[in-house]
C-alpha cells in the first residue's frame, strides 16, 4: 500500500521552476530518505505535501486520498527542524509541549485525559527521554528537542512520520543514537518514515530506500 504517491508534480515561482515532473511513492513500512543540495526543493516538497504551498501541476495522494480532499493530518506526524521547533515564546515543560499536540482531543474541562498522559509516559520512556518530562523544552539540547517533537507526533498514532533535516542542531556524538530511535519506531512500531536530509552518508545505514532530488526531479539511489 502506498501511503504517499506523487506523480508528475510541478511547482515554481513565476518562471523559476523548482519541481519539474517529480514522481515517487512511499510504501507502508518504508524508511525513505530524500537528499539533495540546498535550494533543490526539498523543503518546498514538504510544504506542498503539508498544504503550506499549492502545487502547479501533477497529483499527490496521501493514504489513498487526493491531496485536495485530504484533511486527516493527525495521521501524519510532522517533525520540523529543531531550530524551528524550539522557537517557543512561552515557558513550557517537555511533557506540556508534547501533550499540546492532542489539544483537539482534550476533555470538556479542556484538559488531557488520563489515557493521554499514560500514552505520553509510555512514549517518553520508549524514546529514552522520561527523565526530561519536567524540564523546560527551550532548555533542552537539539537532540532532546527532536525526541520530544517526535513524542508529540507519536501521541496521535500517526501512520506516517515526516522529518525535516532532523540531524540539524544535533552534535555528531548523538546523531547516530537519534537515528537508531527512528529505526526502532520503523521496525518495532510499524511507523513509516520520510526523512529529508543533506547528510545521506550518515543516513545510509539506517534507511530502507534513498532518493536524490536534483534539478526538480527525483532519482533512485541504490542501497
PDB file of C-alpha atoms in Angstrom:
ATOM      1  CA  UNK A   1       0.000   0.000   0.000  1.00  0.00           C
ATOM      2  CA  UNK A   2       1.266   3.461  -0.929  1.00  0.00           C
ATOM      3  CA  UNK A   3       0.933   5.887   1.971  1.00  0.00           C
ATOM      4  CA  UNK A   4       2.245   8.691  -0.220  1.00  0.00           C
ATOM      5  CA  UNK A   5       2.048   8.765  -4.019  1.00  0.00           C
ATOM      6  CA  UNK A   6       3.325  11.684  -6.092  1.00  0.00           C
ATOM      7  CA  UNK A   7       3.080  11.808  -9.884  1.00  0.00           C
ATOM      8  CA  UNK A   8       4.394  14.474 -12.263  1.00  0.00           C
ATOM      9  CA  UNK A   9       4.482  17.154  -9.579  1.00  0.00           C
ATOM     10  CA  UNK A  10       5.275  20.676 -10.767  1.00  0.00           C
ATOM     11  CA  UNK A  11       5.867  23.834  -8.744  1.00  0.00           C
ATOM     12  CA  UNK A  12       7.596  27.127  -9.362  1.00  0.00           C
ATOM     13  CA  UNK A  13       7.663  30.841  -8.705  1.00  0.00           C
ATOM     14  CA  UNK A  14       6.918  32.845 -11.861  1.00  0.00           C
ATOM     15  CA  UNK A  15       9.271  31.364 -14.470  1.00  0.00           C
ATOM     16  CA  UNK A  16      11.545  29.703 -11.897  1.00  0.00           C
ATOM     17  CA  UNK A  17      10.578  26.017 -11.963  1.00  0.00           C
ATOM     18  CA  UNK A  18      11.628  24.331  -8.707  1.00  0.00           C
ATOM     19  CA  UNK A  19       9.935  20.926  -9.034  1.00  0.00           C
ATOM     20  CA  UNK A  20       9.597  19.566 -12.548  1.00  0.00           C
ATOM     21  CA  UNK A  21       7.698  16.357 -13.309  1.00  0.00           C
ATOM     22  CA  UNK A  22       8.651  14.888  -9.909  1.00  0.00           C
ATOM     23  CA  UNK A  23       7.350  11.404  -9.129  1.00  0.00           C
ATOM     24  CA  UNK A  24       7.867   8.888  -6.313  1.00  0.00           C
ATOM     25  CA  UNK A  25       5.926   6.861  -3.775  1.00  0.00           C
ATOM     26  CA  UNK A  26       6.325   5.786  -0.178  1.00  0.00           C
ATOM     27  CA  UNK A  27       5.022   2.366   0.775  1.00  0.00           C
ATOM     28  CA  UNK A  28       3.851   1.120   4.144  1.00  0.00           C
ATOM     29  CA  UNK A  29       6.912   0.090   6.160  1.00  0.00           C
ATOM     30  CA  UNK A  30       9.358   2.294   4.245  1.00  0.00           C
ATOM     31  CA  UNK A  31      12.086   4.318   5.925  1.00  0.00           C
ATOM     32  CA  UNK A  32      12.693   6.639   2.999  1.00  0.00           C
ATOM     33  CA  UNK A  33      15.336   9.362   2.817  1.00  0.00           C
ATOM     34  CA  UNK A  34      15.326  12.185   0.264  1.00  0.00           C
ATOM     35  CA  UNK A  35      18.546  14.118  -0.158  1.00  0.00           C
ATOM     36  CA  UNK A  36      19.754  16.950  -2.349  1.00  0.00           C
ATOM     37  CA  UNK A  37      21.803  20.095  -2.326  1.00  0.00           C
ATOM     38  CA  UNK A  38      20.497  23.289  -0.768  1.00  0.00           C
ATOM     39  CA  UNK A  39      17.956  25.036  -2.957  1.00  0.00           C
ATOM     40  CA  UNK A  40      16.883  21.913  -4.838  1.00  0.00           C
ATOM     41  CA  UNK A  41      13.333  21.983  -3.470  1.00  0.00           C
ATOM     42  CA  UNK A  42      13.386  19.555  -0.532  1.00  0.00           C
ATOM     43  CA  UNK A  43      11.616  21.921   1.848  1.00  0.00           C
ATOM     44  CA  UNK A  44       9.300  23.051  -0.950  1.00  0.00           C
ATOM     45  CA  UNK A  45       8.223  19.449  -1.460  1.00  0.00           C
ATOM     46  CA  UNK A  46       7.312  19.110   2.216  1.00  0.00           C
ATOM     47  CA  UNK A  47       5.390  22.385   2.198  1.00  0.00           C
ATOM     48  CA  UNK A  48       3.299  21.150  -0.722  1.00  0.00           C
ATOM     49  CA  UNK A  49       2.574  17.817   0.986  1.00  0.00           C
ATOM     50  CA  UNK A  50       1.525  19.718   4.141  1.00  0.00           C
ATOM     51  CA  UNK A  51      -0.573  22.189   2.082  1.00  0.00           C
ATOM     52  CA  UNK A  52       1.527  25.212   3.007  1.00  0.00           C
ATOM     53  CA  UNK A  53       2.080  25.702  -0.721  1.00  0.00           C
ATOM     54  CA  UNK A  54      -0.200  24.852  -3.642  1.00  0.00           C
ATOM     55  CA  UNK A  55       1.199  22.730  -6.450  1.00  0.00           C
ATOM     56  CA  UNK A  56       1.090  23.920 -10.047  1.00  0.00           C
ATOM     57  CA  UNK A  57       0.543  20.514 -11.602  1.00  0.00           C
ATOM     58  CA  UNK A  58       0.599  16.773 -11.108  1.00  0.00           C
ATOM     59  CA  UNK A  59      -1.095  14.707  -8.428  1.00  0.00           C
ATOM     60  CA  UNK A  60      -0.469  13.788  -4.791  1.00  0.00           C
ATOM     61  CA  UNK A  61      -2.262  11.099  -2.822  1.00  0.00           C
ATOM     62  CA  UNK A  62      -1.892  10.704   0.938  1.00  0.00           C
ATOM     63  CA  UNK A  63      -3.192   7.485   2.491  1.00  0.00           C
ATOM     64  CA  UNK A  64      -5.006   6.836  -0.789  1.00  0.00           C
ATOM     65  CA  UNK A  65      -6.799  10.187  -0.822  1.00  0.00           C
ATOM     66  CA  UNK A  66      -6.183  13.096  -3.188  1.00  0.00           C
ATOM     67  CA  UNK A  67      -4.255  15.926  -1.541  1.00  0.00           C
ATOM     68  CA  UNK A  68      -7.038  18.405  -2.309  1.00  0.00           C
ATOM     69  CA  UNK A  69      -9.502  16.325  -0.288  1.00  0.00           C
ATOM     70  CA  UNK A  70      -7.153  15.117   2.431  1.00  0.00           C
ATOM     71  CA  UNK A  71      -7.715  16.622   5.882  1.00  0.00           C
ATOM     72  CA  UNK A  72      -6.663  13.873   8.312  1.00  0.00           C
ATOM     73  CA  UNK A  73      -3.286  15.375   9.109  1.00  0.00           C
ATOM     74  CA  UNK A  74      -3.416  13.885  12.600  1.00  0.00           C
ATOM     75  CA  UNK A  75      -2.447  10.664  10.794  1.00  0.00           C
ATOM     76  CA  UNK A  76       0.696  12.389   9.547  1.00  0.00           C
ATOM     77  CA  UNK A  77       3.286  13.194  12.204  1.00  0.00           C
ATOM     78  CA  UNK A  78       5.422  16.164  11.134  1.00  0.00           C
ATOM     79  CA  UNK A  79       8.669  16.967  12.944  1.00  0.00           C
ATOM     80  CA  UNK A  80      10.346  20.237  11.891  1.00  0.00           C
ATOM     81  CA  UNK A  81      14.000  21.075  12.369  1.00  0.00           C
ATOM     82  CA  UNK A  82      14.951  21.553  15.999  1.00  0.00           C
ATOM     83  CA  UNK A  83      15.820  25.175  15.244  1.00  0.00           C
ATOM     84  CA  UNK A  84      12.214  25.703  14.087  1.00  0.00           C
ATOM     85  CA  UNK A  85      10.510  23.708  16.819  1.00  0.00           C
ATOM     86  CA  UNK A  86      12.452  25.449  19.573  1.00  0.00           C
ATOM     87  CA  UNK A  87      11.003  28.871  18.790  1.00  0.00           C
ATOM     88  CA  UNK A  88       8.544  28.843  21.673  1.00  0.00           C
ATOM     89  CA  UNK A  89       7.914  32.230  23.192  1.00  0.00           C
ATOM     90  CA  UNK A  90       6.244  30.977  26.384  1.00  0.00           C
ATOM     91  CA  UNK A  91       7.643  28.716  29.130  1.00  0.00           C
ATOM     92  CA  UNK A  92       6.524  25.128  28.786  1.00  0.00           C
ATOM     93  CA  UNK A  93       7.877  21.799  30.020  1.00  0.00           C
ATOM     94  CA  UNK A  94       8.689  18.982  27.630  1.00  0.00           C
ATOM     95  CA  UNK A  95       5.617  16.974  28.628  1.00  0.00           C
ATOM     96  CA  UNK A  96       3.364  20.034  28.278  1.00  0.00           C
ATOM     97  CA  UNK A  97       4.772  20.776  24.826  1.00  0.00           C
ATOM     98  CA  UNK A  98       4.183  17.175  23.744  1.00  0.00           C
ATOM     99  CA  UNK A  99       0.667  16.855  25.152  1.00  0.00           C
ATOM    100  CA  UNK A 100      -0.427  20.099  23.464  1.00  0.00           C
ATOM    101  CA  UNK A 101      -0.318  18.181  20.198  1.00  0.00           C
ATOM    102  CA  UNK A 102      -3.531  16.482  21.379  1.00  0.00           C
ATOM    103  CA  UNK A 103      -5.377  19.675  22.261  1.00  0.00           C
ATOM    104  CA  UNK A 104      -8.233  18.822  19.873  1.00  0.00           C
ATOM    105  CA  UNK A 105      -8.904  15.722  21.981  1.00  0.00           C
ATOM    106  CA  UNK A 106      -8.860  17.439  25.374  1.00  0.00           C
ATOM    107  CA  UNK A 107     -11.895  16.753  27.559  1.00  0.00           C
ATOM    108  CA  UNK A 108     -14.738  19.125  28.367  1.00  0.00           C
ATOM    109  CA  UNK A 109     -12.576  20.772  31.033  1.00  0.00           C
ATOM    110  CA  UNK A 110     -10.026  21.481  28.289  1.00  0.00           C
ATOM    111  CA  UNK A 111      -7.546  19.084  29.816  1.00  0.00           C
ATOM    112  CA  UNK A 112      -5.810  15.943  28.573  1.00  0.00           C
ATOM    113  CA  UNK A 113      -7.360  12.652  29.605  1.00  0.00           C
ATOM    114  CA  UNK A 114      -5.680  10.188  31.955  1.00  0.00           C
ATOM    115  CA  UNK A 115      -5.216   7.873  28.969  1.00  0.00           C
ATOM    116  CA  UNK A 116      -3.356  10.633  27.090  1.00  0.00           C
ATOM    117  CA  UNK A 117      -0.953  11.145  29.996  1.00  0.00           C
ATOM    118  CA  UNK A 118      -0.384   7.396  30.197  1.00  0.00           C
ATOM    119  CA  UNK A 119       0.401   7.313  26.474  1.00  0.00           C
ATOM    120  CA  UNK A 120       2.816  10.215  26.966  1.00  0.00           C
ATOM    121  CA  UNK A 121       4.614   8.405  29.804  1.00  0.00           C
ATOM    122  CA  UNK A 122       4.988   5.284  27.646  1.00  0.00           C
ATOM    123  CA  UNK A 123       6.187   7.273  24.632  1.00  0.00           C
ATOM    124  CA  UNK A 124       8.747   9.293  26.580  1.00  0.00           C
ATOM    125  CA  UNK A 125      10.101   6.090  28.103  1.00  0.00           C
ATOM    126  CA  UNK A 126      10.236   4.367  24.716  1.00  0.00           C
ATOM    127  CA  UNK A 127      12.227   7.296  23.301  1.00  0.00           C
ATOM    128  CA  UNK A 128      14.564   7.372  26.304  1.00  0.00           C
ATOM    129  CA  UNK A 129      13.539  10.839  27.483  1.00  0.00           C
ATOM    130  CA  UNK A 130      11.424  10.021  30.536  1.00  0.00           C
ATOM    131  CA  UNK A 131      13.858  11.913  32.768  1.00  0.00           C
ATOM    132  CA  UNK A 132      13.264  15.131  30.844  1.00  0.00           C
ATOM    133  CA  UNK A 133       9.468  15.350  31.119  1.00  0.00           C
ATOM    134  CA  UNK A 134       9.545  18.236  33.587  1.00  0.00           C
ATOM    135  CA  UNK A 135      12.485  20.075  32.028  1.00  0.00           C
ATOM    136  CA  UNK A 136      11.776  23.337  30.162  1.00  0.00           C
ATOM    137  CA  UNK A 137      11.598  22.484  26.451  1.00  0.00           C
ATOM    138  CA  UNK A 138      13.584  25.577  25.455  1.00  0.00           C
ATOM    139  CA  UNK A 139      16.493  24.484  27.646  1.00  0.00           C
ATOM    140  CA  UNK A 140      16.944  21.065  26.025  1.00  0.00           C
ATOM    141  CA  UNK A 141      19.679  20.265  23.540  1.00  0.00           C
ATOM    142  CA  UNK A 142      18.791  19.984  19.868  1.00  0.00           C
ATOM    143  CA  UNK A 143      18.784  16.189  20.006  1.00  0.00           C
ATOM    144  CA  UNK A 144      16.462  16.076  23.019  1.00  0.00           C
ATOM    145  CA  UNK A 145      14.140  18.640  21.454  1.00  0.00           C
ATOM    146  CA  UNK A 146      13.884  16.417  18.389  1.00  0.00           C
ATOM    147  CA  UNK A 147      12.899  13.439  20.539  1.00  0.00           C
ATOM    148  CA  UNK A 148      10.263  15.496  22.349  1.00  0.00           C
ATOM    149  CA  UNK A 149       8.887  16.665  18.996  1.00  0.00           C
ATOM    150  CA  UNK A 150       8.756  13.046  17.836  1.00  0.00           C
ATOM    151  CA  UNK A 151       6.920  12.121  21.060  1.00  0.00           C
ATOM    152  CA  UNK A 152       4.416  14.888  20.355  1.00  0.00           C
ATOM    153  CA  UNK A 153       3.826  13.498  16.864  1.00  0.00           C
ATOM    154  CA  UNK A 154       3.541   9.890  18.086  1.00  0.00           C
ATOM    155  CA  UNK A 155       0.808  10.670  20.613  1.00  0.00           C
ATOM    156  CA  UNK A 156      -1.667  10.903  17.722  1.00  0.00           C
ATOM    157  CA  UNK A 157      -0.713   7.399  16.482  1.00  0.00           C
ATOM    158  CA  UNK A 158       0.361   8.545  13.010  1.00  0.00           C
ATOM    159  CA  UNK A 159       0.688   6.193  10.060  1.00  0.00           C
ATOM    160  CA  UNK A 160       3.481   8.268   8.553  1.00  0.00           C
ATOM    161  CA  UNK A 161       6.207  10.306  10.242  1.00  0.00           C
ATOM    162  CA  UNK A 162       7.805  13.122   8.233  1.00  0.00           C
ATOM    163  CA  UNK A 163      11.029  14.719   9.477  1.00  0.00           C
ATOM    164  CA  UNK A 164      12.718  17.789   8.006  1.00  0.00           C
ATOM    165  CA  UNK A 165      16.519  17.720   8.430  1.00  0.00           C
ATOM    166  CA  UNK A 166      16.264  16.061  11.866  1.00  0.00           C
ATOM    167  CA  UNK A 167      20.032  15.840  12.415  1.00  0.00           C
ATOM    168  CA  UNK A 168      20.499  19.611  12.151  1.00  0.00           C
ATOM    169  CA  UNK A 169      21.372  21.064  15.561  1.00  0.00           C
ATOM    170  CA  UNK A 170      22.486  17.706  16.959  1.00  0.00           C
ATOM    171  CA  UNK A 171      26.126  17.103  17.797  1.00  0.00           C
ATOM    172  CA  UNK A 172      27.837  14.260  15.945  1.00  0.00           C
ATOM    173  CA  UNK A 173      28.014  12.106  19.074  1.00  0.00           C
ATOM    174  CA  UNK A 174      24.225  11.914  19.357  1.00  0.00           C
ATOM    175  CA  UNK A 175      23.190  11.771  15.695  1.00  0.00           C
ATOM    176  CA  UNK A 176      23.529   8.003  15.414  1.00  0.00           C
ATOM    177  CA  UNK A 177      21.652   7.432  18.663  1.00  0.00           C
ATOM    178  CA  UNK A 178      18.851   9.575  17.292  1.00  0.00           C
ATOM    179  CA  UNK A 179      18.739   7.624  14.021  1.00  0.00           C
ATOM    180  CA  UNK A 180      18.595   4.356  15.965  1.00  0.00           C
ATOM    181  CA  UNK A 181      15.454   5.689  17.643  1.00  0.00           C
ATOM    182  CA  UNK A 182      13.885   6.196  14.207  1.00  0.00           C
ATOM    183  CA  UNK A 183      14.869   2.670  13.156  1.00  0.00           C
ATOM    184  CA  UNK A 184      13.210   1.364  16.339  1.00  0.00           C
ATOM    185  CA  UNK A 185       9.985   3.210  15.519  1.00  0.00           C
ATOM    186  CA  UNK A 186      10.054   1.923  11.953  1.00  0.00           C
ATOM    187  CA  UNK A 187      10.822  -1.725  12.743  1.00  0.00           C
ATOM    188  CA  UNK A 188       9.041  -2.325  16.025  1.00  0.00           C
ATOM    189  CA  UNK A 189       6.166   0.145  15.922  1.00  0.00           C
ATOM    190  CA  UNK A 190       5.419  -0.167  12.200  1.00  0.00           C
ATOM    191  CA  UNK A 191       5.673   3.568  11.558  1.00  0.00           C
ATOM    192  CA  UNK A 192       6.619   4.509   8.010  1.00  0.00           C
ATOM    193  CA  UNK A 193       9.105   7.363   7.820  1.00  0.00           C
ATOM    194  CA  UNK A 194      10.029  10.048   5.296  1.00  0.00           C
ATOM    195  CA  UNK A 195      13.161  11.954   6.174  1.00  0.00           C
ATOM    196  CA  UNK A 196      14.549  14.987   4.344  1.00  0.00           C
ATOM    197  CA  UNK A 197      18.303  15.278   4.818  1.00  0.00           C
ATOM    198  CA  UNK A 198      21.528  16.670   3.448  1.00  0.00           C
ATOM    199  CA  UNK A 199      23.572  14.037   5.292  1.00  0.00           C
ATOM    200  CA  UNK A 200      22.946  10.993   3.124  1.00  0.00           C
ATOM    201  CA  UNK A 201      26.254   9.336   4.010  1.00  0.00           C
ATOM    202  CA  UNK A 202      25.248   9.438   7.673  1.00  0.00           C
ATOM    203  CA  UNK A 203      21.680   8.285   6.990  1.00  0.00           C
ATOM    204  CA  UNK A 204      22.523   5.468   4.560  1.00  0.00           C
ATOM    205  CA  UNK A 205      22.967   2.571   7.055  1.00  0.00           C
ATOM    206  CA  UNK A 206      19.623   3.257   8.717  1.00  0.00           C
ATOM    207  CA  UNK A 207      17.109   3.727   5.888  1.00  0.00           C
ATOM    208  CA  UNK A 208      15.454   1.214   3.573  1.00  0.00           C
ATOM    209  CA  UNK A 209      15.287   3.470   0.497  1.00  0.00           C
ATOM    210  CA  UNK A 210      17.159   6.530  -0.748  1.00  0.00           C
ATOM    211  CA  UNK A 211      16.108   9.123  -3.310  1.00  0.00           C
ATOM    212  CA  UNK A 212      18.050  12.086  -4.649  1.00  0.00           C
ATOM    213  CA  UNK A 213      16.467  15.377  -5.670  1.00  0.00           C
ATOM    214  CA  UNK A 214      18.259  17.296  -8.410  1.00  0.00           C
ATOM    215  CA  UNK A 215      17.047  19.904 -10.880  1.00  0.00           C
ATOM    216  CA  UNK A 216      13.473  19.408  -9.734  1.00  0.00           C
ATOM    217  CA  UNK A 217      13.362  15.664 -10.277  1.00  0.00           C
ATOM    218  CA  UNK A 218      13.802  12.538  -8.188  1.00  0.00           C
ATOM    219  CA  UNK A 219      16.160   9.696  -8.957  1.00  0.00           C
ATOM    220  CA  UNK A 220      16.632   6.402  -7.098  1.00  0.00           C
ATOM    221  CA  UNK A 221      19.906   5.702  -5.347  1.00  0.00           C
ATOM    222  CA  UNK A 222      20.712   2.025  -4.909  1.00  0.00           C
ATOM    223  CA  UNK A 223      21.464   0.898  -1.378  1.00  0.00           C
TER     224      UNK A 223
END
